[in-house]
PDB file of C-alpha atoms in Angstrom:
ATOM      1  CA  UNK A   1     106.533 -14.871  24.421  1.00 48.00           C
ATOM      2  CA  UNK A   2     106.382 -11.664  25.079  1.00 50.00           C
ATOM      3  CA  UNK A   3     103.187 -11.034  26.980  1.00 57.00           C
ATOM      4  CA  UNK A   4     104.357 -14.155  29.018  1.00 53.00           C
ATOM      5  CA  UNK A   5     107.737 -12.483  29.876  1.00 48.00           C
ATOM      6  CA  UNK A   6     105.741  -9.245  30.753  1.00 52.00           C
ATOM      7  CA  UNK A   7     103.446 -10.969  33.086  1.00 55.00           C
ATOM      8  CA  UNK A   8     106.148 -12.770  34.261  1.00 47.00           C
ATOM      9  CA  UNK A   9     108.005  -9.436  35.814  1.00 45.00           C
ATOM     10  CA  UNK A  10     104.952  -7.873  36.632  1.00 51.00           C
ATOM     11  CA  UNK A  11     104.325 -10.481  39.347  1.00 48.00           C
ATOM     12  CA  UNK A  12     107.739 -10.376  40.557  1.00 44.00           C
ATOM     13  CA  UNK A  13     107.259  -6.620  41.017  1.00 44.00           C
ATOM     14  CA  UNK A  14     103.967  -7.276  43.260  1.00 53.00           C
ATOM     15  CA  UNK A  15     105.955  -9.689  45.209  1.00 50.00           C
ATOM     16  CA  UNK A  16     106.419  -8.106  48.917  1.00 55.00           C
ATOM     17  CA  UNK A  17     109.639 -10.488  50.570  1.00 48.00           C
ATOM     18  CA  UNK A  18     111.371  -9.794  46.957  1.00 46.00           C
ATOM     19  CA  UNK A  19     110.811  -5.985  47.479  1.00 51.00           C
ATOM     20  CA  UNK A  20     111.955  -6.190  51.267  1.00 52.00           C
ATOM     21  CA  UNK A  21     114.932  -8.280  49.787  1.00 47.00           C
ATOM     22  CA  UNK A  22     115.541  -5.935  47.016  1.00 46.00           C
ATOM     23  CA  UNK A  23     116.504  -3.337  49.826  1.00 51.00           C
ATOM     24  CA  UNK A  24     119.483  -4.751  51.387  1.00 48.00           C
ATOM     25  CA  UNK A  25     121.201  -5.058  47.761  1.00 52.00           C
ATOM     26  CA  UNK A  26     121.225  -1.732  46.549  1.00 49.00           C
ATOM     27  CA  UNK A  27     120.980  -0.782  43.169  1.00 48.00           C
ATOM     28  CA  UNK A  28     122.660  -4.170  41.483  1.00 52.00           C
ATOM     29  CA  UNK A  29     121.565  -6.189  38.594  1.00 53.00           C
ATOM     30  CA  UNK A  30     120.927  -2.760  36.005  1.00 52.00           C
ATOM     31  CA  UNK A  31     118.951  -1.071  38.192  1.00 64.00           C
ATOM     32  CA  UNK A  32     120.702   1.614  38.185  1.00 71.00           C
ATOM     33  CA  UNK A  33     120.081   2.196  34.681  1.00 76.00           C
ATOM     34  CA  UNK A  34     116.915   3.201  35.609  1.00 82.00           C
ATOM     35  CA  UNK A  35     117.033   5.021  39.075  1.00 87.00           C
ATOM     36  CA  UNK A  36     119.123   7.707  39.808  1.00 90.00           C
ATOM     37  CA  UNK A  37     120.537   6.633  43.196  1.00 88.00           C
ATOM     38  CA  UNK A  38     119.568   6.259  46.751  1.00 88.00           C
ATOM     39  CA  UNK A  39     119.919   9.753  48.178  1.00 93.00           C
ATOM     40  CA  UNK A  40     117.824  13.287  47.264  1.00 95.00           C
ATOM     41  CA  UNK A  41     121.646  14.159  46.697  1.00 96.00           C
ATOM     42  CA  UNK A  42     122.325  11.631  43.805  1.00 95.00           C
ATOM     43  CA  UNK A  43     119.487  12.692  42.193  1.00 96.00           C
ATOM     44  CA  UNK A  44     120.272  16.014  42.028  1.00 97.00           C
ATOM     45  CA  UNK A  45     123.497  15.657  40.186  1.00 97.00           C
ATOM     46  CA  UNK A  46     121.380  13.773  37.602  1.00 97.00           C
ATOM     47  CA  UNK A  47     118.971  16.237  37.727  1.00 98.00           C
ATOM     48  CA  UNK A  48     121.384  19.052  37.321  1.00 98.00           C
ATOM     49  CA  UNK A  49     122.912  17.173  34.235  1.00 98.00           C
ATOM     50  CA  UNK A  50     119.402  17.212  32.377  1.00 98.00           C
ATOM     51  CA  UNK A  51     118.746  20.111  33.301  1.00 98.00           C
ATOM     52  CA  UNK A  52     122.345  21.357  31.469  1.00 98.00           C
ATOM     53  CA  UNK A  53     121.313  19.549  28.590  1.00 98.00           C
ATOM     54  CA  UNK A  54     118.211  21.321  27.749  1.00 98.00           C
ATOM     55  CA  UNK A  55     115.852  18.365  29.610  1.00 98.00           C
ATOM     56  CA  UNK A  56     113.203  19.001  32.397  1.00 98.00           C
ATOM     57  CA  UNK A  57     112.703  16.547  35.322  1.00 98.00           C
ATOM     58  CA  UNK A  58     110.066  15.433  37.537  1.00 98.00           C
ATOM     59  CA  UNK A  59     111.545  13.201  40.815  1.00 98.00           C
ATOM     60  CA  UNK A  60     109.960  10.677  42.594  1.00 95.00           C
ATOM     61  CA  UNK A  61     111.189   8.957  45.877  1.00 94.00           C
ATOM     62  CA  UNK A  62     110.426   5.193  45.513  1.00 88.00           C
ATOM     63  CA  UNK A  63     108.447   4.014  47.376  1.00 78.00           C
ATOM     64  CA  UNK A  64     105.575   0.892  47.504  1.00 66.00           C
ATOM     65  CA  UNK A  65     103.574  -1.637  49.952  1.00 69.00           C
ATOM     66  CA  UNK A  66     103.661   1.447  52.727  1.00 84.00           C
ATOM     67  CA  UNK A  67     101.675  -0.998  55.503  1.00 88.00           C
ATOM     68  CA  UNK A  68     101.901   1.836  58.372  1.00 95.00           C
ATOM     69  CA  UNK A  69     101.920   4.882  59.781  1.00 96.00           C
ATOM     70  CA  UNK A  70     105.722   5.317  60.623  1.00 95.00           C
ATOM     71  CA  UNK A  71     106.940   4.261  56.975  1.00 93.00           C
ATOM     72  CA  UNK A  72     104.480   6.667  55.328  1.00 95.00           C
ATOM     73  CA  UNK A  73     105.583   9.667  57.631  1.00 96.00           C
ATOM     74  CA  UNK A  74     109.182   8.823  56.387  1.00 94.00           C
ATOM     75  CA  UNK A  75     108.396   8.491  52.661  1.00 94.00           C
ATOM     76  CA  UNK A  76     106.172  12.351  53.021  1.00 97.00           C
ATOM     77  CA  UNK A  77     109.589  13.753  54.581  1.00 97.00           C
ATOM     78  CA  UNK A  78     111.606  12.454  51.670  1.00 96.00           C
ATOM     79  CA  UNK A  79     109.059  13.891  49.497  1.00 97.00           C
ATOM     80  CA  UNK A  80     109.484  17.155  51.311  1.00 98.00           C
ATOM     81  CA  UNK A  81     113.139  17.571  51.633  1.00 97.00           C
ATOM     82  CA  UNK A  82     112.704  16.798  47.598  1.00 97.00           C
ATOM     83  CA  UNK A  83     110.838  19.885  47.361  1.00 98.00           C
ATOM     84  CA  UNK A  84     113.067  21.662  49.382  1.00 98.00           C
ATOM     85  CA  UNK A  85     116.038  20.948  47.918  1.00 98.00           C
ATOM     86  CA  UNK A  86     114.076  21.666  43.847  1.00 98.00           C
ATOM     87  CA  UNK A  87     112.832  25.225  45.386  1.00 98.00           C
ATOM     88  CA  UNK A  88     116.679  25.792  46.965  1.00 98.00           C
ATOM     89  CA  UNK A  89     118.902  24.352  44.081  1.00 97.00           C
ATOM     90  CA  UNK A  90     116.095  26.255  41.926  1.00 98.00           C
ATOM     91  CA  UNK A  91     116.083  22.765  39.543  1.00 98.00           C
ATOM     92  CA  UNK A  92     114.084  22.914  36.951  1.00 98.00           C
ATOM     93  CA  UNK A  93     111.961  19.678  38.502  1.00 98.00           C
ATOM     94  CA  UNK A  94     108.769  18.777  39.692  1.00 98.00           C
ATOM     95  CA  UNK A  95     107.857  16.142  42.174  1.00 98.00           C
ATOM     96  CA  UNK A  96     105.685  12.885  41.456  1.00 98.00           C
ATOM     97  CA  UNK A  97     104.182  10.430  44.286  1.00 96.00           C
ATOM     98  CA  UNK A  98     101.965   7.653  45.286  1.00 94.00           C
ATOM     99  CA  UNK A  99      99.407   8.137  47.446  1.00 96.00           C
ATOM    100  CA  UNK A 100     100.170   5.015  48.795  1.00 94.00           C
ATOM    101  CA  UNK A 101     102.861   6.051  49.461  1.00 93.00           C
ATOM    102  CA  UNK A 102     101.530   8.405  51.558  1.00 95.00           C
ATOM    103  CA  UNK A 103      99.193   6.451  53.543  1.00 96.00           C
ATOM    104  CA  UNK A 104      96.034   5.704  51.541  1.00 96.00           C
ATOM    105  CA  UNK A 105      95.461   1.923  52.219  1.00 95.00           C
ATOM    106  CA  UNK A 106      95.834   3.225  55.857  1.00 96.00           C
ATOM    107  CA  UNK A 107      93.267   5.268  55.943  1.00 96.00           C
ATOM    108  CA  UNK A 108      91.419   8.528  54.275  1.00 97.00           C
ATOM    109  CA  UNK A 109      92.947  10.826  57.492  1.00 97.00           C
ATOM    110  CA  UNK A 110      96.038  10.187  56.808  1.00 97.00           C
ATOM    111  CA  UNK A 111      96.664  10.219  53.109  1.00 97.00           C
ATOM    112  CA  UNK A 112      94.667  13.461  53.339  1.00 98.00           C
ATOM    113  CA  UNK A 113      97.054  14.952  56.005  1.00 98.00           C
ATOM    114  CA  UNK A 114      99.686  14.173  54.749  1.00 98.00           C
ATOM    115  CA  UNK A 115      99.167  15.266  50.988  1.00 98.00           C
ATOM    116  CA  UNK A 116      98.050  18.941  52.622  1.00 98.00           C
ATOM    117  CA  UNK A 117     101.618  18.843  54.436  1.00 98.00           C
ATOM    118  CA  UNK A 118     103.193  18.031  50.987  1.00 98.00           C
ATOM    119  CA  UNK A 119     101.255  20.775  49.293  1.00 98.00           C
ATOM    120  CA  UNK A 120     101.577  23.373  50.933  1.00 98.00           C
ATOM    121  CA  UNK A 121     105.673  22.854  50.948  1.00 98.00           C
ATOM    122  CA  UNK A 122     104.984  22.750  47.284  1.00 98.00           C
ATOM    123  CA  UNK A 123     103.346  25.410  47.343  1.00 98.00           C
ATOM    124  CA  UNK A 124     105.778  27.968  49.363  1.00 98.00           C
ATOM    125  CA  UNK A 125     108.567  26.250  47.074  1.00 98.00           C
ATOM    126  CA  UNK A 126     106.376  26.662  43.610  1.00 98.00           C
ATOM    127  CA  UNK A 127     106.884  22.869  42.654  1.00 98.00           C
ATOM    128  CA  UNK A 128     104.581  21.416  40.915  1.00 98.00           C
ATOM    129  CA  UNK A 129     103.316  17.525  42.194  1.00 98.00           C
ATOM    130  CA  UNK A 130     101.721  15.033  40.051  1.00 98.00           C
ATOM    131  CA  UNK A 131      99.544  12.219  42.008  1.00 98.00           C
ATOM    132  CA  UNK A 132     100.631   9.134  40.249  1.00 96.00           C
ATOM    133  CA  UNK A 133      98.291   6.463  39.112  1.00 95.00           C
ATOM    134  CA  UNK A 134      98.319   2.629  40.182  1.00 93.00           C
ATOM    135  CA  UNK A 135      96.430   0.009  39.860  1.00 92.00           C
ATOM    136  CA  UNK A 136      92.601  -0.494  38.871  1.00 94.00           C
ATOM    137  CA  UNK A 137      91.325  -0.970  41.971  1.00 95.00           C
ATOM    138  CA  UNK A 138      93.078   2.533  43.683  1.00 96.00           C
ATOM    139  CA  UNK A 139      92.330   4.512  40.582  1.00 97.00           C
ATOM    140  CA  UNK A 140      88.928   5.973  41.715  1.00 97.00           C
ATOM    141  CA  UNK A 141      90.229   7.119  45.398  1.00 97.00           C
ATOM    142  CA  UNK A 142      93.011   8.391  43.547  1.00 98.00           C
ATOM    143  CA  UNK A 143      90.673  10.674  41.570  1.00 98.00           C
ATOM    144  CA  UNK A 144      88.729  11.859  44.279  1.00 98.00           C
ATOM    145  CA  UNK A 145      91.641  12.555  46.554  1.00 98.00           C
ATOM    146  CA  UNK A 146      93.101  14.529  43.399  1.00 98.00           C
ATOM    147  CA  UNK A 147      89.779  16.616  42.822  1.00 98.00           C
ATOM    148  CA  UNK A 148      89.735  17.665  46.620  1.00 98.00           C
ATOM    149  CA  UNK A 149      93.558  19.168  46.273  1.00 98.00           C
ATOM    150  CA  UNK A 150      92.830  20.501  42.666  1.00 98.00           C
ATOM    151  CA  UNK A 151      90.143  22.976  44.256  1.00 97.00           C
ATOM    152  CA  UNK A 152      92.583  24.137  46.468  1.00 98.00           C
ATOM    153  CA  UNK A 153      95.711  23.913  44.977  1.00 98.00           C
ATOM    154  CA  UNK A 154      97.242  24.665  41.108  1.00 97.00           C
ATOM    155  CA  UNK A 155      99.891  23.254  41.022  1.00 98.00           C
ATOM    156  CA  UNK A 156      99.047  20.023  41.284  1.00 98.00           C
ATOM    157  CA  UNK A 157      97.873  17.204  38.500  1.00 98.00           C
ATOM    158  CA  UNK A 158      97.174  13.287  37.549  1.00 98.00           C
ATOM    159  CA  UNK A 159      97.306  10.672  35.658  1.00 98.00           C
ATOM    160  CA  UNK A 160      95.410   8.873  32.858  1.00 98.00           C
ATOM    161  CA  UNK A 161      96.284   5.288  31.531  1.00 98.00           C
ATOM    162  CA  UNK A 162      94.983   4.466  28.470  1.00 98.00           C
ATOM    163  CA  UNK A 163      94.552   1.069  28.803  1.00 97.00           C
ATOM    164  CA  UNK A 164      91.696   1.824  31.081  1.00 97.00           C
ATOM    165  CA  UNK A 165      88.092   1.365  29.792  1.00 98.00           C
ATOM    166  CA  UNK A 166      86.972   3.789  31.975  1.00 98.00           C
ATOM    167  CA  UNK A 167      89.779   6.516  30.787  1.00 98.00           C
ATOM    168  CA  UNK A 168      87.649   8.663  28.790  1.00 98.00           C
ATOM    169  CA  UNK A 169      84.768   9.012  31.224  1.00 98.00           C
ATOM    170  CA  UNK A 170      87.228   9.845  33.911  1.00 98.00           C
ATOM    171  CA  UNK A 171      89.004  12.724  31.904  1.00 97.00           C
ATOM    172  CA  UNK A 172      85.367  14.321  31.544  1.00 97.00           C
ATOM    173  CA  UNK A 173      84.431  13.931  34.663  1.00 98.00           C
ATOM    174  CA  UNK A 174      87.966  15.869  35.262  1.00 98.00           C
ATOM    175  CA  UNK A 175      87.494  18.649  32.871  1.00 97.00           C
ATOM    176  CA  UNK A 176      85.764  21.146  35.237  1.00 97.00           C
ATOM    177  CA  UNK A 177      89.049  21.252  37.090  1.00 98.00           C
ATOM    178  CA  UNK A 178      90.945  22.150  33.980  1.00 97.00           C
ATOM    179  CA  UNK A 179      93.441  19.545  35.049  1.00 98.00           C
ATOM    180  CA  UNK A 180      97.293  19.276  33.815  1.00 98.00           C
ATOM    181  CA  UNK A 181      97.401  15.385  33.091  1.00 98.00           C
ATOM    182  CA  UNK A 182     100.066  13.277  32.239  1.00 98.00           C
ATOM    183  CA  UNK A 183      98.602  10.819  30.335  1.00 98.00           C
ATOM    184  CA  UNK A 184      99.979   7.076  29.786  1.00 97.00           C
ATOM    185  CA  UNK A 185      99.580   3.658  28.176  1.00 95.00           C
ATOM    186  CA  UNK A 186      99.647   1.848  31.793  1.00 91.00           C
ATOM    187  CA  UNK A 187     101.728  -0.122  33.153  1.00 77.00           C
ATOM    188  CA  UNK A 188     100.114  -2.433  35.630  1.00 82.00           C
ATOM    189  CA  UNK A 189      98.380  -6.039  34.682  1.00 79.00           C
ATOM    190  CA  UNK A 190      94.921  -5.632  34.894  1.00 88.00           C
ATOM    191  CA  UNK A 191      91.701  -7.792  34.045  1.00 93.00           C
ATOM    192  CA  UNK A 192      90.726  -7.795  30.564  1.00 94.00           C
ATOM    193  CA  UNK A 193      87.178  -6.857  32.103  1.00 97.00           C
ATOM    194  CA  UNK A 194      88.675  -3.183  33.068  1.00 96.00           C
ATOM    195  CA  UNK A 195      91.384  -2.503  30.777  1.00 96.00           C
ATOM    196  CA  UNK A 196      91.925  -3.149  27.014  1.00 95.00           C
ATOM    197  CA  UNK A 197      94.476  -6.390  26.744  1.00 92.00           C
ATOM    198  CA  UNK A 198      95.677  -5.890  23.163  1.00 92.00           C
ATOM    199  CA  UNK A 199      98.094  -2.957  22.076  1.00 91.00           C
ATOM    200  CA  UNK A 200      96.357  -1.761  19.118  1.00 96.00           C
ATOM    201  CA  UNK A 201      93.819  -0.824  21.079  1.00 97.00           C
ATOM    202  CA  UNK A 202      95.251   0.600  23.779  1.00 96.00           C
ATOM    203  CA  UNK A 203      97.410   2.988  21.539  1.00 97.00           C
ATOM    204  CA  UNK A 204      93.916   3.926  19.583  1.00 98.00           C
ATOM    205  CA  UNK A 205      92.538   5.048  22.944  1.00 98.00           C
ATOM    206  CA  UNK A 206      95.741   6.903  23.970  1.00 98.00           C
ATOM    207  CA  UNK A 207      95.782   8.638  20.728  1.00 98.00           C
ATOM    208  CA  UNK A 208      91.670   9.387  21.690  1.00 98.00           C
ATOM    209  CA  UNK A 209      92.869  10.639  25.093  1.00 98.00           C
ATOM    210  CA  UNK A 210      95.348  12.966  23.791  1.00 98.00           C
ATOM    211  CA  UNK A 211      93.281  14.436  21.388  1.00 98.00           C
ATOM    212  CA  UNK A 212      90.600  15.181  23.842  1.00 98.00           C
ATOM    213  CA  UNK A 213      92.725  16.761  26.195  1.00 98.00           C
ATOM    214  CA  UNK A 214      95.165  18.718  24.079  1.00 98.00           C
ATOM    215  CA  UNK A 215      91.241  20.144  22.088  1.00 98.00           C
ATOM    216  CA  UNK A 216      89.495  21.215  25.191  1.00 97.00           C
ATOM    217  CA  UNK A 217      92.481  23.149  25.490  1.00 97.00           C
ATOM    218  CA  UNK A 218      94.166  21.658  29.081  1.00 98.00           C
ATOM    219  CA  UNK A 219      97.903  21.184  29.748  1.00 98.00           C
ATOM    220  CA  UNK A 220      98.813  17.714  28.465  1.00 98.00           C
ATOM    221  CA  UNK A 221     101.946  15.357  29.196  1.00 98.00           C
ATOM    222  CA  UNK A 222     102.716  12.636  26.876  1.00 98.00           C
ATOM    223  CA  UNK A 223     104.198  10.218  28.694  1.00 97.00           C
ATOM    224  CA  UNK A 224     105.668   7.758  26.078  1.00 95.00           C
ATOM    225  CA  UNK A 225     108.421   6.200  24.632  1.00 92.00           C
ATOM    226  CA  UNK A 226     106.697   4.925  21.309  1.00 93.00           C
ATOM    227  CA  UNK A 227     107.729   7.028  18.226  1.00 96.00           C
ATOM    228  CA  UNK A 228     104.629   6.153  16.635  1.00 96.00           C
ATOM    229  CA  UNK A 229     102.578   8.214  19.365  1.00 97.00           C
ATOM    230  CA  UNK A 230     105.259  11.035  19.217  1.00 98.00           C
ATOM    231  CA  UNK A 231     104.915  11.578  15.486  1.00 98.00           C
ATOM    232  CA  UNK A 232     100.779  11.769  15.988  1.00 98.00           C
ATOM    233  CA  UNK A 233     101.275  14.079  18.695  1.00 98.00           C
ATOM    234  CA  UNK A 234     103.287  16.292  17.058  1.00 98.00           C
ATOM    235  CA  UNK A 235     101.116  16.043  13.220  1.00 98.00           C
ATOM    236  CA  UNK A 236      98.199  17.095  15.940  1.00 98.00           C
ATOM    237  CA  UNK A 237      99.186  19.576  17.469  1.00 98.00           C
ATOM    238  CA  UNK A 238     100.602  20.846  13.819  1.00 98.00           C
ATOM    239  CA  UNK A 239      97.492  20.741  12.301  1.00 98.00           C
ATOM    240  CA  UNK A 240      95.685  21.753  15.331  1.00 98.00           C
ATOM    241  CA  UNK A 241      97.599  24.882  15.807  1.00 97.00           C
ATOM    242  CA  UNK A 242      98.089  23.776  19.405  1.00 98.00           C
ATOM    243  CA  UNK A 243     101.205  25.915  20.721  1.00 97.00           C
ATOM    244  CA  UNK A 244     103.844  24.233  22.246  1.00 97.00           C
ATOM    245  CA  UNK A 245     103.595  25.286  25.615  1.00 97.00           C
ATOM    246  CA  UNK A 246     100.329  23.403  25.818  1.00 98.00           C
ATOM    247  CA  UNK A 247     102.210  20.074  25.866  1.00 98.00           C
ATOM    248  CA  UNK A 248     105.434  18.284  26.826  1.00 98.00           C
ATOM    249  CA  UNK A 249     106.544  14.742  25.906  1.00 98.00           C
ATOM    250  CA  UNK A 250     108.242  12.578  28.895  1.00 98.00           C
ATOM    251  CA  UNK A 251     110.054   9.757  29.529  1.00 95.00           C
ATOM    252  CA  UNK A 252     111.909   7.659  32.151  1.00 91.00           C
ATOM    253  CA  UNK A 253     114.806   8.197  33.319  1.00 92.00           C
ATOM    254  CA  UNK A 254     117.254   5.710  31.219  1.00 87.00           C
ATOM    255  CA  UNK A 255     114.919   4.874  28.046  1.00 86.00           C
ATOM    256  CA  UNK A 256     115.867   6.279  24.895  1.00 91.00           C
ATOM    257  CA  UNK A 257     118.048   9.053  26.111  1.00 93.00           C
ATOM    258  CA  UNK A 258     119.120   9.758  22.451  1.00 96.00           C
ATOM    259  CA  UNK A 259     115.296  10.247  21.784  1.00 96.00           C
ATOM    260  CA  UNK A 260     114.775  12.708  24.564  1.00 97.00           C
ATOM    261  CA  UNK A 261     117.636  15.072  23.715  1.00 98.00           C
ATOM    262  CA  UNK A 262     116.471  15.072  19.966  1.00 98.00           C
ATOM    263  CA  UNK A 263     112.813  16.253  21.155  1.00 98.00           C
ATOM    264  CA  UNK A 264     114.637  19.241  22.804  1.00 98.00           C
ATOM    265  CA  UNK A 265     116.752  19.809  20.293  1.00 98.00           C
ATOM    266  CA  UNK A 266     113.279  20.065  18.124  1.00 98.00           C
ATOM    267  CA  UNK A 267     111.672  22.816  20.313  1.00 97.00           C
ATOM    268  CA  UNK A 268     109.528  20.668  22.359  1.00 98.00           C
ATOM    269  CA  UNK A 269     109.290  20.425  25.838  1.00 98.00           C
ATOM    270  CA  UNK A 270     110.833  17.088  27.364  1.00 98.00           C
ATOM    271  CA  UNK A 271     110.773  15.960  30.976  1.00 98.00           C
ATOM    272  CA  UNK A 272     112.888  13.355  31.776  1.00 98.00           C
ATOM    273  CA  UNK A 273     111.142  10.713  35.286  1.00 95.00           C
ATOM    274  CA  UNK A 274     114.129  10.539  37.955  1.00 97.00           C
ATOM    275  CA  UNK A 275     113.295   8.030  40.491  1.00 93.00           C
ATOM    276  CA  UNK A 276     115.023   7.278  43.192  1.00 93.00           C
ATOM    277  CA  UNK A 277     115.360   5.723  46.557  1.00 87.00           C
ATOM    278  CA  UNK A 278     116.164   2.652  48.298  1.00 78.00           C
ATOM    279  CA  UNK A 279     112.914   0.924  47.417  1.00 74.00           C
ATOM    280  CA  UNK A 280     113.751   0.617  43.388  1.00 65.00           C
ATOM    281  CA  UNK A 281     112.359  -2.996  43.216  1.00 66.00           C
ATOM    282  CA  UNK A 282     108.936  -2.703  42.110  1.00 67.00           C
ATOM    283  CA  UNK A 283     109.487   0.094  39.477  1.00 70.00           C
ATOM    284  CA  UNK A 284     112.370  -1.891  38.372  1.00 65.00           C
ATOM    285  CA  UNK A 285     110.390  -4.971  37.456  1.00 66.00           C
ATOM    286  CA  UNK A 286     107.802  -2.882  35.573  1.00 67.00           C
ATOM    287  CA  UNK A 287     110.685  -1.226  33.510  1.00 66.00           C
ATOM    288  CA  UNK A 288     111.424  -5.056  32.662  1.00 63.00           C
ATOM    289  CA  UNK A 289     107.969  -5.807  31.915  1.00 64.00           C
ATOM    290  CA  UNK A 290     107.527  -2.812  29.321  1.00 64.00           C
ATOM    291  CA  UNK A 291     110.324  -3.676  27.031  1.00 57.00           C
ATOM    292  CA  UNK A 292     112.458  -6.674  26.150  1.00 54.00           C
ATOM    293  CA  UNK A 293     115.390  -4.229  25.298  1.00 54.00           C
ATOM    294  CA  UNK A 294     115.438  -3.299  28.933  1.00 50.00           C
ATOM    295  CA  UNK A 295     115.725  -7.102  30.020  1.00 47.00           C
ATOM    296  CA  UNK A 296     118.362  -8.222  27.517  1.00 48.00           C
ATOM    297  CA  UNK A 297     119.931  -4.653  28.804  1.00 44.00           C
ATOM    298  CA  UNK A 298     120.205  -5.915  32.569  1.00 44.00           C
ATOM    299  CA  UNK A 299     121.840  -9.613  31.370  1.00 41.00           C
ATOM    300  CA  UNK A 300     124.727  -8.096  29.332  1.00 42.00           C
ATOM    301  CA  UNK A 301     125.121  -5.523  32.276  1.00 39.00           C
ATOM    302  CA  UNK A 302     124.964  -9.132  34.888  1.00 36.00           C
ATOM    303  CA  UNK A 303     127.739 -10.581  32.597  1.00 35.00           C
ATOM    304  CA  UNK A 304     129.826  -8.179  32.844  1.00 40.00           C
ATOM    305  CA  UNK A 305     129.922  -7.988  36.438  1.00 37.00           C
TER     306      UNK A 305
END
């Protein structure tokens, strides 16, 4: 039942008149739970609030099916004014993206000039970005696009999933570049020909992936929300004598909030995923898809209304 309701949402979230739809509502029907708000503004008050309480941030402007031009020059000047506004407020926040978001099913000139345009506002601001990954079949031009910036640029870093087949190969291929990574289970549906379709065995690859990273000595995020990944990550990095500004656990914005202060509270570094934005649909759906909790979470919040 559950893999059927997970499928279920992650179709809806791929669906492009729902999405369209999606952004004449607003944030109804628990989205907000998950997304800070529709304005850079709103998601610096949340921002600030973590920030009192001990949490780090990174924010992302929403942002998905970018078909041309005009709406990807719009989404990089939202991204901007994000990293104007972190560098300003001095938030203690980095910025994540899509890169198509920025214009990479238009074409390689444009993602490419647009990133530099981001990166270099990064730069003069000293925010760090992290290139998100998506789907299978944009996870190899994500790479290389990522490897061109990384010579250039430090502050900058990826993703993993580890639901990938082809994870570990990529993060070796990566290691020359000394790359920060956050890595992650995944969160997209994929073919069982390019990504593991059970959990056991995607959580015995992202406990591979960690350990690779965290040994050859790189900055590692552990993006998760699973205790039982937290509690190897921290017995590792125990045993490992891996110090503790090696690593940083994250999570999204509205999951386990209880969890994330208690990680702080602990010592470790936690960095709390504020999206935000008027295009909330798709990441919405995939919040659904990941856990139950979240769904029967929107339903009470629809009764109520």
């Amino acid at each position: 039942m559950e893999n059927v309701m997970r499928n279920f949402f992650l179709f809806l979230s791929r669906n492009k008149i729902l999405t369209r739809s999606a952004k004449k509502y607003g944030l109804r029907f628990g989205a907000a739970r998950f997304v800070a708000g529709e304005t850079i503004e709103q998601a610096v008050a949340v921002i600030k609030d973590l920030n009192r309480k001990g949490l780090k941030a990174t924010v992302d402007y929403l942002g998905e099916f970018v078909d041309n031009e005009r709406e990807a020059d719009k989404m990089v000047n939202n991204c901007i004014k994000a990293i104007e506004v972190i560098g300003r407020e001095k938030l203690d926040s980095q910025v994540s993206l899509k890169l198509t978001s920025t214009g990479m099913d238009l074409s390689n000139d444009i993602v490419m000039a647009n990133m530099k345009r981001i990166m270099e506002k990064a730069k003069e601001n000293h925010v760090f970005v992290t290139i998100d990954m998506e789907d299978y079949e944009r996870c190899e031009k994500t790479l290389r696009i990522f490897k061109q910036f990384r010579s250039e640029y430090d502050n900058i870093g990826t993703v993993i999933q580890a639901y990938l087949f082809r994870a570990i190969q990529d993060m070796k291929d990566l290691d020359e570049y000394a790359p920060s990574l956050r890595l992650v289970k995944g969160a997209y549906k994929e073919s069982p020909q390019v990504a593991f379709p059970n959990k056991p065995d995607v959580d015995e690859n992202y406990k591979k992936i960690i350990r690779m990273h965290l040994l050859h000595g790189h900055y590692t995020a552990v993006a998760t929300h699973d205790d039982a990944i937290i509690e190897f990550t921290k017995q590792f990095v125990k045993e490992n004598e891996i110090p503790n500004d090696q690593f940083e656990f994250q999570m999204l914005y509205g999951i386990r909030t209880e969890r994330q202060l208690e990680l702080a509270k602990e010592g470790y570094t936690m960095r709390v995923y504020v999206p935000y934005g008027t295009d909330w649909y798709g990441y919405f759906m995939r919040r659904l898809a990941e856990r139950p909790a979240n769904v029967s979470f929107v339903l009470k919040g629809m009764l109520k209304k």
